Amino acid sequence: MIEDLIICSLSEKSIPFVAQLAALCLVGEKITENAIKDAMSYPHNFIFVAKIRNDIVGFIDYSIVLDNAYLNNIAVSPLYRHKKVASALMDQMIRGCIKNQAKTISLEVRKSNISAIGLYLNFGFLKMGLRRKIYSKPTEDGIVMKKTIYI
């Protein structure tokens, strides 16, 4: 893990940096600054950033509705992958889910994203099913994963 890593809530001034990171990291998805602002306005949506010396190197976006959470997106700058940044963001999400009494976390991941699948398996997510051709640019299947939180 990187010593200078800080996880904090997304601030409005950091939105452009998160949009740039999303464009760099999230294949086939277009996440605009306005979409991020909208997501921040919902009380059930949570966005955290990973910072190293004030540079945003990752983010996580998740929602909690009733007792179910859904991981919308997680992204880490290519320069900081495999340095436990994603793990720190996942830890933050899980703590937030426990605090808000979520019982499950669900997500969907591209079948080809082996690194992300490995991360999720390490955090106790189980493969629940496959959604055929759910992704575009390129067309690809999505693996549905779920984790039960024991409070």
PDB file of N, CA, C and O in Angstrom, residues 26 29 31 44-48 59-65 68-76 86-94 97 102 104-110 113 115-117 119-121 123 125 131 135 143-147 149:
ATOM      1  N   LEU A  26     -12.432   3.523 -17.830  1.00  0.00           N
ATOM      2  CA  LEU A  26     -13.667   2.754 -17.988  1.00  0.00           C
ATOM      3  C   LEU A  26     -13.987   2.562 -19.465  1.00  0.00           C
ATOM      4  O   LEU A  26     -14.522   3.454 -20.120  1.00  0.00           O
ATOM      5  N   GLU A  29     -17.520   3.388 -21.597  1.00  0.00           N
ATOM      6  CA  GLU A  29     -18.447   4.197 -20.813  1.00  0.00           C
ATOM      7  C   GLU A  29     -18.097   5.661 -20.966  1.00  0.00           C
ATOM      8  O   GLU A  29     -16.933   6.030 -21.015  1.00  0.00           O
ATOM      9  N   ILE A  31     -18.720   8.935 -18.904  1.00  0.00           N
ATOM     10  CA  ILE A  31     -19.210   9.532 -17.665  1.00  0.00           C
ATOM     11  C   ILE A  31     -18.837  11.011 -17.688  1.00  0.00           C
ATOM     12  O   ILE A  31     -17.671  11.366 -17.622  1.00  0.00           O
ATOM     13  N   HIS A  44     -28.579   8.492  -1.624  1.00  0.00           N
ATOM     14  CA  HIS A  44     -28.254   7.067  -1.559  1.00  0.00           C
ATOM     15  C   HIS A  44     -26.991   6.720  -2.354  1.00  0.00           C
ATOM     16  O   HIS A  44     -26.590   5.571  -2.403  1.00  0.00           O
ATOM     17  N   ASN A  45     -26.371   7.724  -2.974  1.00  0.00           N
ATOM     18  CA  ASN A  45     -25.184   7.487  -3.791  1.00  0.00           C
ATOM     19  C   ASN A  45     -23.948   8.018  -3.066  1.00  0.00           C
ATOM     20  O   ASN A  45     -24.000   9.080  -2.449  1.00  0.00           O
ATOM     21  N   PHE A  46     -22.852   7.288  -3.150  1.00  0.00           N
ATOM     22  CA  PHE A  46     -21.621   7.637  -2.445  1.00  0.00           C
ATOM     23  C   PHE A  46     -20.456   7.573  -3.427  1.00  0.00           C
ATOM     24  O   PHE A  46     -20.290   6.570  -4.131  1.00  0.00           O
ATOM     25  N   ILE A  47     -19.659   8.634  -3.465  1.00  0.00           N
ATOM     26  CA  ILE A  47     -18.479   8.661  -4.325  1.00  0.00           C
ATOM     27  C   ILE A  47     -17.282   9.072  -3.476  1.00  0.00           C
ATOM     28  O   ILE A  47     -17.299  10.121  -2.824  1.00  0.00           O
ATOM     29  N   PHE A  48     -16.266   8.235  -3.492  1.00  0.00           N
ATOM     30  CA  PHE A  48     -15.023   8.501  -2.769  1.00  0.00           C
ATOM     31  C   PHE A  48     -13.873   8.512  -3.754  1.00  0.00           C
ATOM     32  O   PHE A  48     -13.909   7.814  -4.773  1.00  0.00           O
ATOM     33  N   PHE A  59     -11.153   6.262  -7.899  1.00  0.00           N
ATOM     34  CA  PHE A  59     -12.445   6.604  -7.308  1.00  0.00           C
ATOM     35  C   PHE A  59     -13.327   5.370  -7.256  1.00  0.00           C
ATOM     36  O   PHE A  59     -13.107   4.388  -7.978  1.00  0.00           O
ATOM     37  N   ILE A  60     -14.317   5.448  -6.383  1.00  0.00           N
ATOM     38  CA  ILE A  60     -15.341   4.413  -6.289  1.00  0.00           C
ATOM     39  C   ILE A  60     -16.688   5.104  -6.163  1.00  0.00           C
ATOM     40  O   ILE A  60     -16.804   6.145  -5.511  1.00  0.00           O
ATOM     41  N   ASP A  61     -17.687   4.553  -6.837  1.00  0.00           N
ATOM     42  CA  ASP A  61     -19.040   5.097  -6.849  1.00  0.00           C
ATOM     43  C   ASP A  61     -19.986   3.940  -6.568  1.00  0.00           C
ATOM     44  O   ASP A  61     -19.980   2.950  -7.303  1.00  0.00           O
ATOM     45  N   TYR A  62     -20.744   4.055  -5.484  1.00  0.00           N
ATOM     46  CA  TYR A  62     -21.696   2.998  -5.160  1.00  0.00           C
ATOM     47  C   TYR A  62     -22.982   3.599  -4.616  1.00  0.00           C
ATOM     48  O   TYR A  62     -23.010   4.745  -4.173  1.00  0.00           O
ATOM     49  N   SER A  63     -24.045   2.802  -4.675  1.00  0.00           N
ATOM     50  CA  SER A  63     -25.363   3.220  -4.207  1.00  0.00           C
ATOM     51  C   SER A  63     -25.867   2.228  -3.170  1.00  0.00           C
ATOM     52  O   SER A  63     -25.566   1.038  -3.251  1.00  0.00           O
ATOM     53  N   ILE A  64     -26.635   2.739  -2.228  1.00  0.00           N
ATOM     54  CA  ILE A  64     -27.298   1.873  -1.248  1.00  0.00           C
ATOM     55  C   ILE A  64     -28.775   2.238  -1.244  1.00  0.00           C
ATOM     56  O   ILE A  64     -29.142   3.386  -1.010  1.00  0.00           O
ATOM     57  N   VAL A  65     -29.610   1.243  -1.539  1.00  0.00           N
ATOM     58  CA  VAL A  65     -31.063   1.413  -1.489  1.00  0.00           C
ATOM     59  C   VAL A  65     -31.595   0.330  -0.571  1.00  0.00           C
ATOM     60  O   VAL A  65     -31.380  -0.862  -0.823  1.00  0.00           O
ATOM     61  N   ASN A  68     -29.633  -3.047   0.212  1.00  0.00           N
ATOM     62  CA  ASN A  68     -28.831  -3.539  -0.908  1.00  0.00           C
ATOM     63  C   ASN A  68     -27.927  -2.435  -1.454  1.00  0.00           C
ATOM     64  O   ASN A  68     -28.376  -1.315  -1.685  1.00  0.00           O
ATOM     65  N   ALA A  69     -26.674  -2.784  -1.683  1.00  0.00           N
ATOM     66  CA  ALA A  69     -25.717  -1.844  -2.278  1.00  0.00           C
ATOM     67  C   ALA A  69     -25.365  -2.341  -3.672  1.00  0.00           C
ATOM     68  O   ALA A  69     -25.416  -3.541  -3.955  1.00  0.00           O
ATOM     69  N   TYR A  70     -24.976  -1.386  -4.526  1.00  0.00           N
ATOM     70  CA  TYR A  70     -24.555  -1.721  -5.866  1.00  0.00           C
ATOM     71  C   TYR A  70     -23.314  -0.909  -6.201  1.00  0.00           C
ATOM     72  O   TYR A  70     -23.312   0.319  -6.061  1.00  0.00           O
ATOM     73  N   LEU A  71     -22.262  -1.598  -6.603  1.00  0.00           N
ATOM     74  CA  LEU A  71     -21.034  -0.933  -7.023  1.00  0.00           C
ATOM     75  C   LEU A  71     -21.228  -0.458  -8.457  1.00  0.00           C
ATOM     76  O   LEU A  71     -21.314  -1.267  -9.380  1.00  0.00           O
ATOM     77  N   ASN A  72     -21.324   0.847  -8.632  1.00  0.00           N
ATOM     78  CA  ASN A  72     -21.534   1.419  -9.959  1.00  0.00           C
ATOM     79  C   ASN A  72     -20.238   1.438 -10.763  1.00  0.00           C
ATOM     80  O   ASN A  72     -20.219   1.009 -11.914  1.00  0.00           O
ATOM     81  N   ASN A  73     -19.176   1.958 -10.158  1.00  0.00           N
ATOM     82  CA  ASN A  73     -17.884   2.053 -10.840  1.00  0.00           C
ATOM     83  C   ASN A  73     -16.747   2.119  -9.836  1.00  0.00           C
ATOM     84  O   ASN A  73     -16.898   2.697  -8.751  1.00  0.00           O
ATOM     85  N   ILE A  74     -15.631   1.567 -10.231  1.00  0.00           N
ATOM     86  CA  ILE A  74     -14.376   1.743  -9.513  1.00  0.00           C
ATOM     87  C   ILE A  74     -13.303   1.864 -10.595  1.00  0.00           C
ATOM     88  O   ILE A  74     -13.330   1.145 -11.593  1.00  0.00           O
ATOM     89  N   ALA A  75     -12.395   2.812 -10.393  1.00  0.00           N
ATOM     90  CA  ALA A  75     -11.328   3.020 -11.379  1.00  0.00           C
ATOM     91  C   ALA A  75     -10.070   3.482 -10.661  1.00  0.00           C
ATOM     92  O   ALA A  75     -10.144   4.242  -9.691  1.00  0.00           O
ATOM     93  N   VAL A  76      -8.937   3.015 -11.155  1.00  0.00           N
ATOM     94  CA  VAL A  76      -7.632   3.409 -10.622  1.00  0.00           C
ATOM     95  C   VAL A  76      -6.735   3.765 -11.800  1.00  0.00           C
ATOM     96  O   VAL A  76      -6.701   3.043 -12.804  1.00  0.00           O
ATOM     97  N   ALA A  86      -7.151   0.147  -5.227  1.00  0.00           N
ATOM     98  CA  ALA A  86      -8.498  -0.408  -5.389  1.00  0.00           C
ATOM     99  C   ALA A  86      -8.955  -1.102  -4.107  1.00  0.00           C
ATOM    100  O   ALA A  86     -10.123  -0.985  -3.724  1.00  0.00           O
ATOM    101  N   SER A  87      -8.050  -1.777  -3.432  1.00  0.00           N
ATOM    102  CA  SER A  87      -8.404  -2.436  -2.166  1.00  0.00           C
ATOM    103  C   SER A  87      -8.821  -1.413  -1.111  1.00  0.00           C
ATOM    104  O   SER A  87      -9.776  -1.634  -0.359  1.00  0.00           O
ATOM    105  N   ALA A  88      -8.108  -0.292  -1.045  1.00  0.00           N
ATOM    106  CA  ALA A  88      -8.470   0.758  -0.084  1.00  0.00           C
ATOM    107  C   ALA A  88      -9.848   1.333  -0.410  1.00  0.00           C
ATOM    108  O   ALA A  88     -10.651   1.599   0.497  1.00  0.00           O
ATOM    109  N   LEU A  89     -10.141   1.509  -1.693  1.00  0.00           N
ATOM    110  CA  LEU A  89     -11.462   1.997  -2.090  1.00  0.00           C
ATOM    111  C   LEU A  89     -12.552   0.974  -1.765  1.00  0.00           C
ATOM    112  O   LEU A  89     -13.628   1.338  -1.280  1.00  0.00           O
ATOM    113  N   MET A  90     -12.278  -0.296  -2.007  1.00  0.00           N
ATOM    114  CA  MET A  90     -13.247  -1.352  -1.668  1.00  0.00           C
ATOM    115  C   MET A  90     -13.481  -1.401  -0.158  1.00  0.00           C
ATOM    116  O   MET A  90     -14.626  -1.556   0.286  1.00  0.00           O
ATOM    117  N   ASP A  91     -12.415  -1.270   0.628  1.00  0.00           N
ATOM    118  CA  ASP A  91     -12.564  -1.234   2.098  1.00  0.00           C
ATOM    119  C   ASP A  91     -13.483  -0.094   2.518  1.00  0.00           C
ATOM    120  O   ASP A  91     -14.346  -0.263   3.385  1.00  0.00           O
ATOM    121  N   GLN A  92     -13.295   1.068   1.896  1.00  0.00           N
ATOM    122  CA  GLN A  92     -14.139   2.231   2.207  1.00  0.00           C
ATOM    123  C   GLN A  92     -15.598   1.930   1.894  1.00  0.00           C
ATOM    124  O   GLN A  92     -16.487   2.238   2.681  1.00  0.00           O
ATOM    125  N   MET A  93     -15.849   1.326   0.734  1.00  0.00           N
ATOM    126  CA  MET A  93     -17.218   0.994   0.359  1.00  0.00           C
ATOM    127  C   MET A  93     -17.832   0.006   1.353  1.00  0.00           C
ATOM    128  O   MET A  93     -18.972   0.197   1.793  1.00  0.00           O
ATOM    129  N   ILE A  94     -17.107  -1.019   1.701  1.00  0.00           N
ATOM    130  CA  ILE A  94     -17.646  -2.030   2.615  1.00  0.00           C
ATOM    131  C   ILE A  94     -17.949  -1.414   3.979  1.00  0.00           C
ATOM    132  O   ILE A  94     -19.003  -1.681   4.571  1.00  0.00           O
ATOM    133  N   CYS A  97     -21.118   0.481   3.612  1.00  0.00           N
ATOM    134  CA  CYS A  97     -22.267  -0.433   3.529  1.00  0.00           C
ATOM    135  C   CYS A  97     -22.655  -0.944   4.913  1.00  0.00           C
ATOM    136  O   CYS A  97     -23.843  -1.007   5.245  1.00  0.00           O
ATOM    137  N   ALA A 102     -26.408  -2.129   4.905  1.00  0.00           N
ATOM    138  CA  ALA A 102     -26.623  -2.923   3.695  1.00  0.00           C
ATOM    139  C   ALA A 102     -26.282  -4.380   4.002  1.00  0.00           C
ATOM    140  O   ALA A 102     -25.322  -4.654   4.716  1.00  0.00           O
ATOM    141  N   THR A 104     -26.203  -6.772   1.344  1.00  0.00           N
ATOM    142  CA  THR A 104     -25.542  -7.331   0.165  1.00  0.00           C
ATOM    143  C   THR A 104     -24.939  -6.206  -0.679  1.00  0.00           C
ATOM    144  O   THR A 104     -25.401  -5.061  -0.631  1.00  0.00           O
ATOM    145  N   ILE A 105     -23.914  -6.575  -1.448  1.00  0.00           N
ATOM    146  CA  ILE A 105     -23.344  -5.685  -2.455  1.00  0.00           C
ATOM    147  C   ILE A 105     -23.328  -6.464  -3.760  1.00  0.00           C
ATOM    148  O   ILE A 105     -22.834  -7.591  -3.802  1.00  0.00           O
ATOM    149  N   SER A 106     -23.864  -5.867  -4.801  1.00  0.00           N
ATOM    150  CA  SER A 106     -23.874  -6.487  -6.126  1.00  0.00           C
ATOM    151  C   SER A 106     -23.036  -5.639  -7.078  1.00  0.00           C
ATOM    152  O   SER A 106     -22.852  -4.440  -6.863  1.00  0.00           O
ATOM    153  N   LEU A 107     -22.586  -6.273  -8.139  1.00  0.00           N
ATOM    154  CA  LEU A 107     -21.844  -5.563  -9.170  1.00  0.00           C
ATOM    155  C   LEU A 107     -21.884  -6.363 -10.446  1.00  0.00           C
ATOM    156  O   LEU A 107     -22.298  -7.524 -10.457  1.00  0.00           O
ATOM    157  N   GLU A 108     -21.448  -5.708 -11.498  1.00  0.00           N
ATOM    158  CA  GLU A 108     -21.329  -6.364 -12.791  1.00  0.00           C
ATOM    159  C   GLU A 108     -19.980  -5.961 -13.370  1.00  0.00           C
ATOM    160  O   GLU A 108     -19.576  -4.805 -13.250  1.00  0.00           O
ATOM    161  N   VAL A 109     -19.273  -6.915 -13.943  1.00  0.00           N
ATOM    162  CA  VAL A 109     -17.926  -6.662 -14.443  1.00  0.00           C
ATOM    163  C   VAL A 109     -17.765  -7.325 -15.803  1.00  0.00           C
ATOM    164  O   VAL A 109     -18.327  -8.399 -16.058  1.00  0.00           O
ATOM    165  N   ARG A 110     -16.996  -6.663 -16.684  1.00  0.00           N
ATOM    166  CA  ARG A 110     -16.709  -7.265 -17.987  1.00  0.00           C
ATOM    167  C   ARG A 110     -16.010  -8.606 -17.786  1.00  0.00           C
ATOM    168  O   ARG A 110     -15.115  -8.731 -16.943  1.00  0.00           O
ATOM    169  N   ASN A 113     -12.225  -8.573 -17.746  1.00  0.00           N
ATOM    170  CA  ASN A 113     -11.512  -7.778 -16.740  1.00  0.00           C
ATOM    171  C   ASN A 113     -11.031  -8.689 -15.601  1.00  0.00           C
ATOM    172  O   ASN A 113     -11.556  -8.662 -14.485  1.00  0.00           O
ATOM    173  N   SER A 115      -8.325  -8.725 -13.760  1.00  0.00           N
ATOM    174  CA  SER A 115      -7.813  -8.075 -12.545  1.00  0.00           C
ATOM    175  C   SER A 115      -8.947  -7.689 -11.605  1.00  0.00           C
ATOM    176  O   SER A 115      -8.868  -7.928 -10.394  1.00  0.00           O
ATOM    177  N   ALA A 116     -10.001  -7.086 -12.160  1.00  0.00           N
ATOM    178  CA  ALA A 116     -11.131  -6.681 -11.325  1.00  0.00           C
ATOM    179  C   ALA A 116     -11.837  -7.899 -10.741  1.00  0.00           C
ATOM    180  O   ALA A 116     -12.196  -7.904  -9.553  1.00  0.00           O
ATOM    181  N   ILE A 117     -12.013  -8.931 -11.537  1.00  0.00           N
ATOM    182  CA  ILE A 117     -12.662 -10.148 -11.033  1.00  0.00           C
ATOM    183  C   ILE A 117     -11.855 -10.727  -9.873  1.00  0.00           C
ATOM    184  O   ILE A 117     -12.413 -11.111  -8.845  1.00  0.00           O
ATOM    185  N   LEU A 119      -9.902  -9.063  -7.834  1.00  0.00           N
ATOM    186  CA  LEU A 119     -10.106  -8.166  -6.689  1.00  0.00           C
ATOM    187  C   LEU A 119     -11.409  -8.506  -5.985  1.00  0.00           C
ATOM    188  O   LEU A 119     -11.450  -8.666  -4.758  1.00  0.00           O
ATOM    189  N   TYR A 120     -12.472  -8.633  -6.755  1.00  0.00           N
ATOM    190  CA  TYR A 120     -13.783  -8.903  -6.165  1.00  0.00           C
ATOM    191  C   TYR A 120     -13.812 -10.275  -5.471  1.00  0.00           C
ATOM    192  O   TYR A 120     -14.371 -10.402  -4.377  1.00  0.00           O
ATOM    193  N   LEU A 121     -13.213 -11.276  -6.082  1.00  0.00           N
ATOM    194  CA  LEU A 121     -13.149 -12.590  -5.438  1.00  0.00           C
ATOM    195  C   LEU A 121     -12.381 -12.513  -4.114  1.00  0.00           C
ATOM    196  O   LEU A 121     -12.783 -13.122  -3.119  1.00  0.00           O
ATOM    197  N   PHE A 123     -12.301 -10.096  -2.147  1.00  0.00           N
ATOM    198  CA  PHE A 123     -13.155  -9.421  -1.176  1.00  0.00           C
ATOM    199  C   PHE A 123     -14.405 -10.231  -0.842  1.00  0.00           C
ATOM    200  O   PHE A 123     -15.318  -9.730  -0.203  1.00  0.00           O
ATOM    201  N   PHE A 125     -16.671 -11.690  -2.979  1.00  0.00           N
ATOM    202  CA  PHE A 125     -17.781 -11.700  -3.922  1.00  0.00           C
ATOM    203  C   PHE A 125     -17.832 -13.065  -4.601  1.00  0.00           C
ATOM    204  O   PHE A 125     -16.800 -13.686  -4.839  1.00  0.00           O
ATOM    205  N   ARG A 131     -24.528 -12.025 -17.881  1.00  0.00           N
ATOM    206  CA  ARG A 131     -25.437 -11.248 -18.721  1.00  0.00           C
ATOM    207  C   ARG A 131     -24.801 -11.150 -20.100  1.00  0.00           C
ATOM    208  O   ARG A 131     -23.751 -10.544 -20.263  1.00  0.00           O
ATOM    209  N   TYR A 135     -22.363  -5.347 -22.460  1.00  0.00           N
ATOM    210  CA  TYR A 135     -21.448  -4.222 -22.688  1.00  0.00           C
ATOM    211  C   TYR A 135     -21.291  -3.965 -24.179  1.00  0.00           C
ATOM    212  O   TYR A 135     -21.413  -4.868 -24.995  1.00  0.00           O
ATOM    213  N   ILE A 143     -20.233 -10.370 -16.004  1.00  0.00           N
ATOM    214  CA  ILE A 143     -20.394 -11.317 -14.906  1.00  0.00           C
ATOM    215  C   ILE A 143     -21.056 -10.582 -13.742  1.00  0.00           C
ATOM    216  O   ILE A 143     -20.593  -9.514 -13.328  1.00  0.00           O
ATOM    217  N   VAL A 144     -22.139 -11.132 -13.246  1.00  0.00           N
ATOM    218  CA  VAL A 144     -22.837 -10.582 -12.090  1.00  0.00           C
ATOM    219  C   VAL A 144     -22.226 -11.225 -10.844  1.00  0.00           C
ATOM    220  O   VAL A 144     -22.089 -12.452 -10.774  1.00  0.00           O
ATOM    221  N   MET A 145     -21.830 -10.369  -9.886  1.00  0.00           N
ATOM    222  CA  MET A 145     -21.222 -10.864  -8.647  1.00  0.00           C
ATOM    223  C   MET A 145     -21.948 -10.263  -7.455  1.00  0.00           C
ATOM    224  O   MET A 145     -22.558  -9.195  -7.555  1.00  0.00           O
ATOM    225  N   LYS A 146     -21.873 -10.975  -6.330  1.00  0.00           N
ATOM    226  CA  LYS A 146     -22.599 -10.533  -5.134  1.00  0.00           C
ATOM    227  C   LYS A 146     -21.826 -10.932  -3.887  1.00  0.00           C
ATOM    228  O   LYS A 146     -21.193 -11.993  -3.852  1.00  0.00           O
ATOM    229  N   LYS A 147     -21.893 -10.081  -2.897  1.00  0.00           N
ATOM    230  CA  LYS A 147     -21.272 -10.352  -1.593  1.00  0.00           C
ATOM    231  C   LYS A 147     -22.315 -10.133  -0.512  1.00  0.00           C
ATOM    232  O   LYS A 147     -23.058  -9.148  -0.544  1.00  0.00           O
ATOM    233  N   ILE A 149     -22.953  -9.280   3.342  1.00  0.00           N
ATOM    234  CA  ILE A 149     -22.259  -8.623   4.461  1.00  0.00           C
ATOM    235  C   ILE A 149     -22.844  -9.161   5.757  1.00  0.00           C
ATOM    236  O   ILE A 149     -24.055  -9.141   5.962  1.00  0.00           O
TER     237      ILE A 149
END
